[in-house]
Short mmCIF file of C-alpha atoms and ligand atoms in Angstrom, two decimals:
data_model
loop_
_atom_site.label_atom_id
_atom_site.label_comp_id
_atom_site.label_asym_id
_atom_site.label_seq_id
_atom_site.Cartn_x
_atom_site.Cartn_y
_atom_site.Cartn_z
CA ASN A 914 163.37 127.14 101.66
CA ALA A 915 162.12 126.20 105.67
CA GLU A 916 160.37 129.17 106.79
CA TYR A 917 158.68 129.50 102.76
CA ASN A 918 157.68 125.92 103.54
CA ASN A 919 156.47 126.03 106.69
CA THR A 920 153.75 127.64 109.41
CA ASN A 921 155.59 129.84 111.56
CA THR A 922 154.49 131.45 114.72
CA PRO A 923 152.31 134.23 112.91
CA GLY A 924 150.19 131.28 111.09
CA ILE A 925 150.13 129.84 114.26
CA VAL A 926 148.49 132.55 115.55
CA PHE A 927 145.87 132.96 112.40
CA LEU A 928 144.62 129.86 112.48
CA TRP A 929 144.09 129.90 117.19
CA VAL A 930 142.49 132.73 116.34
CA THR A 931 140.50 132.02 113.03
CA PHE A 932 139.35 128.24 115.78
CA GLY A 933 138.53 130.93 118.63
CA ILE A 934 136.22 132.59 116.07
CA MET A 935 133.99 129.45 114.72
CA VAL A 936 133.59 128.17 117.92
CA ILE A 937 131.84 131.70 118.88
CA SER A 938 129.66 131.56 116.41
CA ALA A 939 128.66 128.62 116.66
CA ALA A 940 128.24 128.66 119.54
CA ALA A 941 125.77 132.89 118.53
CA PHE A 942 124.31 130.25 115.68
CA PHE A 943 123.60 127.52 118.44
CA ILE A 944 121.98 129.47 120.64
CA SER A 945 119.65 131.45 117.84
CA ALA A 946 119.02 127.79 116.76
CA ILE A 947 117.68 127.03 120.37
CA ARG A 948 115.64 130.51 120.54
CA ALA A 949 113.77 130.20 116.75
CA ARG A 950 110.57 130.75 116.77
CA THR A 951 109.92 129.46 113.04
CA GLU A 952 111.52 126.22 112.20
CA LYS A 953 112.77 128.00 109.59
CA ILE A 954 114.30 131.07 111.04
CA ARG A 955 115.96 127.05 113.02
CA LYS A 956 117.01 125.11 109.57
CA PHE A 957 118.82 127.81 108.68
CA SER A 958 120.55 128.49 112.83
CA VAL A 959 121.56 124.92 112.80
CA VAL A 960 123.07 124.60 109.28
CA ASN A 961 125.83 127.63 110.25
CA VAL A 962 126.14 125.63 113.59
CA ILE A 963 127.23 122.32 111.54
CA ILE A 964 129.48 125.14 109.14
CA CYS A 965 131.60 126.73 112.08
CA SER A 966 131.96 122.73 114.08
CA VAL A 967 133.89 121.84 110.93
CA ALA A 968 135.14 124.56 109.92
CA ALA A 969 136.54 124.45 113.95
CA THR A 970 137.07 120.97 113.66
CA ALA A 971 139.63 121.91 110.64
CA TYR A 972 141.15 124.72 112.23
CA MET A 973 142.60 123.50 114.97
CA SER A 974 144.70 120.39 113.18
CA MET A 975 145.64 122.95 111.57
CA ALA A 976 146.92 125.03 114.17
CA TYR A 977 147.86 121.78 116.28
CA GLN A 978 150.60 121.30 112.55
CA GLN A 979 148.46 118.42 112.06
CA GLY A 980 146.53 117.91 108.85
CA PHE A 981 148.82 118.52 106.19
CA VAL A 982 150.96 116.30 104.63
CA ARG A 983 154.37 117.86 102.74
CA LYS A 984 155.08 117.70 99.44
CA GLU A 985 158.23 116.38 97.60
CA ASN A 986 159.46 119.38 97.06
CA GLY A 987 159.33 120.16 100.17
CA ARG A 988 156.21 122.86 101.31
CA GLN A 989 153.50 122.06 104.08
CA PHE A 990 150.05 120.98 101.86
CA TYR A 991 147.04 121.45 104.84
CA TYR A 992 144.70 118.43 103.07
CA ALA A 993 141.96 119.72 106.58
CA ARG A 994 141.59 122.53 104.05
CA TYR A 995 138.95 120.27 101.66
CA ILE A 996 138.14 117.73 104.18
CA ASP A 997 136.62 121.46 106.05
CA TRP A 998 135.15 122.41 102.42
CA ALA A 999 134.18 119.22 101.42
CA ILE A 1000 131.44 119.24 104.24
CA THR A 1001 131.15 123.57 104.04
CA THR A 1002 130.56 124.19 100.90
CA PRO A 1003 127.64 121.89 99.76
CA LEU A 1004 126.39 123.45 103.34
CA LEU A 1005 126.82 126.92 102.01
CA LEU A 1006 124.99 125.87 98.60
CA PHE A 1007 122.31 125.13 100.79
CA GLU A 1008 122.25 127.69 102.56
CA LEU A 1009 121.58 130.05 99.34
CA SER A 1010 119.48 127.52 98.40
CA SER A 1011 117.27 127.50 100.73
CA LEU A 1012 116.78 130.94 100.28
CA ALA A 1013 115.62 131.22 97.20
CA GLY A 1014 113.56 128.41 97.94
CA VAL A 1015 114.21 126.41 95.44
CA GLY A 1016 113.98 122.76 95.29
CA HIS A 1017 115.81 119.86 95.64
CA THR A 1018 116.66 118.29 92.80
CA LEU A 1019 117.91 121.49 91.58
CA ILE A 1020 119.46 121.79 95.32
CA PHE A 1021 121.18 118.30 94.80
CA LEU A 1022 122.98 119.30 91.43
CA ALA A 1023 124.51 122.22 93.48
CA LEU A 1024 125.76 120.54 95.44
CA ALA A 1025 127.27 117.60 93.56
CA LEU A 1026 129.04 119.84 91.19
CA ASP A 1027 130.42 121.61 94.34
CA GLU A 1028 131.33 118.57 95.28
CA VAL A 1029 133.86 118.02 91.81
CA MET A 1030 134.74 121.31 92.39
CA ILE A 1031 136.28 121.16 95.56
CA ILE A 1032 137.65 116.83 95.22
CA THR A 1033 139.60 117.81 91.40
CA GLY A 1034 140.96 121.25 93.90
CA LEU A 1035 142.28 118.27 96.95
CA PHE A 1036 143.58 116.44 93.45
CA GLY A 1037 145.59 119.70 91.82
CA GLY A 1038 146.81 120.69 95.15
CA LEU A 1039 148.18 117.64 95.78
CA SER A 1040 149.47 116.61 92.50
CA VAL A 1041 153.66 117.75 92.01
CA ARG A 1042 153.72 117.37 88.47
CA ARG A 1043 153.12 120.72 86.82
CA GLY A 1044 150.46 119.37 85.19
CA PRO A 1045 148.27 117.46 86.07
CA THR A 1046 148.29 120.60 88.67
CA TRP A 1047 146.25 123.19 86.33
CA ILE A 1048 144.35 120.27 85.02
CA TRP A 1049 142.72 119.52 87.70
CA PHE A 1050 142.36 123.12 88.50
CA GLY A 1051 141.17 123.47 85.21
CA MET A 1052 138.61 120.97 85.49
CA GLY A 1053 137.92 122.57 89.25
CA CYS A 1054 136.46 125.60 87.43
CA LEU A 1055 134.57 123.41 84.79
CA ALA A 1056 132.50 122.74 88.10
CA PHE A 1057 132.17 125.95 89.09
CA LEU A 1058 130.39 127.78 86.76
CA PRO A 1059 126.94 125.81 85.87
CA ILE A 1060 127.20 126.43 90.02
CA LEU A 1061 127.63 129.96 89.60
CA TYR A 1062 125.24 130.17 86.54
CA LEU A 1063 122.26 128.03 88.56
CA ILE A 1064 122.74 130.86 91.80
CA ALA A 1065 123.22 134.16 89.54
CA ILE A 1066 120.91 133.73 87.56
CA HIS A 1067 118.62 130.21 87.45
CA TYR A 1068 117.66 130.54 91.53
CA ARG A 1069 116.39 134.05 90.77
CA LYS A 1070 113.06 132.84 88.64
CA TYR A 1071 111.81 131.05 92.66
CA LEU A 1072 112.62 134.51 94.78
CA ASN A 1073 109.06 136.19 95.82
CA GLU A 1074 108.97 139.25 97.28
CA HIS A 1075 109.99 138.51 100.23
CA THR A 1076 113.16 136.43 99.51
CA ARG A 1077 114.38 139.29 96.59
CA LYS A 1078 116.66 141.62 98.46
CA ALA A 1079 118.38 139.35 101.32
CA TYR A 1080 118.75 136.38 98.31
CA THR A 1081 120.35 139.31 96.16
CA PHE A 1082 122.77 140.61 98.74
CA GLN A 1083 123.66 137.34 99.76
CA CYS A 1084 124.04 135.79 96.18
CA SER A 1085 126.03 138.72 95.49
CA TRP A 1086 127.99 138.11 98.67
CA LEU A 1087 129.22 135.09 98.38
CA ILE A 1088 130.11 135.04 93.92
CA VAL A 1089 132.80 137.64 95.38
CA LEU A 1090 134.21 135.17 97.96
CA TRP A 1091 133.90 132.13 96.48
CA LEU A 1092 135.93 133.55 93.23
CA VAL A 1093 138.85 134.85 95.63
CA TYR A 1094 139.81 131.44 96.79
CA PRO A 1095 140.38 130.27 93.36
CA ILE A 1096 143.23 132.99 93.06
CA CYS A 1097 144.61 132.96 96.70
CA TRP A 1098 144.49 128.95 95.72
CA GLY A 1099 146.63 129.29 91.85
CA LEU A 1100 149.43 131.25 95.06
CA THR A 1101 149.39 128.71 97.09
CA ASP A 1102 148.50 125.05 96.52
CA GLY A 1103 148.65 125.61 93.34
CA GLY A 1104 151.24 127.82 91.94
CA TYR A 1105 153.30 128.00 95.03
CA ILE A 1106 153.11 132.12 94.75
CA ILE A 1107 153.24 133.37 99.35
CA SER A 1108 154.69 131.42 102.19
CA VAL A 1109 152.82 129.37 104.61
CA ASP A 1110 152.17 132.05 106.99
CA TYR A 1111 151.00 134.17 104.26
CA GLU A 1112 147.53 130.87 102.99
CA HIS A 1113 146.83 130.53 106.17
CA LEU A 1114 146.47 134.38 106.44
CA TRP A 1115 144.37 134.64 103.17
CA PHE A 1116 141.78 131.67 103.98
CA CYS A 1117 141.45 132.43 107.85
CA ILE A 1118 140.18 135.95 106.62
CA LEU A 1119 138.11 134.09 103.15
CA ASP A 1120 136.99 131.39 105.66
CA VAL A 1121 135.68 133.85 108.60
CA LEU A 1122 134.14 135.95 105.54
CA ALA A 1123 132.22 133.15 103.80
CA LYS A 1124 131.30 130.86 106.84
CA CYS A 1125 131.70 133.70 109.47
CA VAL A 1126 129.54 136.50 108.75
CA PHE A 1127 127.70 135.54 105.56
CA GLY A 1128 125.94 132.96 107.43
CA ALA A 1129 125.67 135.86 110.43
CA MET A 1130 123.77 137.58 107.43
CA THR A 1131 121.12 135.08 106.64
CA VAL A 1132 120.24 134.17 110.06
CA PHE A 1133 119.94 138.02 112.31
CA ALA A 1134 120.32 140.06 109.50
CA PHE A 1135 117.92 138.68 106.59
CA ARG A 1136 115.73 136.54 109.93
CA SER A 1137 112.87 138.86 108.17
CA ALA A 1138 113.50 137.01 105.07
CA LEU A 1139 113.54 133.03 106.36
CA PRO A 1140 109.78 132.51 107.20
CA TYR A 1141 109.26 133.81 103.61
CA THR A 1142 111.44 130.80 101.82
CA GLU A 1143 109.67 127.85 100.16
CA GLY A 1144 110.44 124.59 101.30
CA TYR A 1145 110.20 122.97 104.50
C1 RET B 974 139.43 125.23 94.48
C2 RET B 974 140.46 125.03 92.94
C3 RET B 974 140.19 124.42 91.83
C4 RET B 974 139.23 125.31 90.68
C5 RET B 974 138.44 125.75 92.11
C6 RET B 974 138.23 125.99 93.11
C7 RET B 974 137.37 126.94 94.49
C8 RET B 974 137.41 126.58 95.41
C9 RET B 974 136.64 127.40 95.88
C10 RET B 974 136.21 127.42 97.64
C11 RET B 974 135.51 127.56 98.87
C12 RET B 974 135.35 128.07 99.55
C13 RET B 974 134.70 127.92 101.25
C14 RET B 974 135.33 127.73 101.70
C15 RET B 974 134.68 127.96 103.33
O1 RET B 974 133.55 129.00 103.47
C16 RET B 974 138.75 124.15 94.67
C17 RET B 974 139.93 126.68 95.10
C18 RET B 974 136.89 126.93 91.84
C19 RET B 974 135.69 128.56 95.23
C20 RET B 974 133.19 129.20 100.84
#
């Protein structure tokens, strides 16, 4: 059924609104980067400029009804999301890792696992046969588990009295939101349970919370903790 498998007016509106939110957020983080008084605050601001600009690009491509392929079952598959996630989720993990003050080697490990998670989601979503779809999904979840272990448990060893509160909040926020993504994936690209318009709605809400709000918390709400983060 065409309405269910395609983006209709509501979906287009969600996509343009989210595009606008990403552009405004990128501009706010840019101003924060220019005005930052310490290099650490500037670093966190710049990471968020990149995250929101990349997301804005993906949202524009989807709002213009590009950035998708049509699967053999007739449903639109928006690969633009995965280009966005492949670039922005490592940056979000880099941001959280920098807040914890862990070294480059552990950051590298988290980012590599994150890439595996996103790319398996892409191949799972592209697959039309049901078997491979869920095998890919399982593999993505397998990559997600060690990421959760690293940020929820291992990274805590690196915290100091100044960063502990900020990290605990940001880490909890990230984990709660990131756990919703695979569920949403199961209902959309994986299981086709909900329509493409609702797919956009839920991913728009998640992306604004996981990128703009997450970044604003780090850069604005927890600004005073940033100079105390370890590393360069
Ligand atoms: C997939 C499917 C494979 C299994 C898992 C997934 C997790 C995705 C996540 C995405 C997070 C995206 C964010 C985007 C923008 O801010 C790829 C859906 C575990 C956690 C935070």
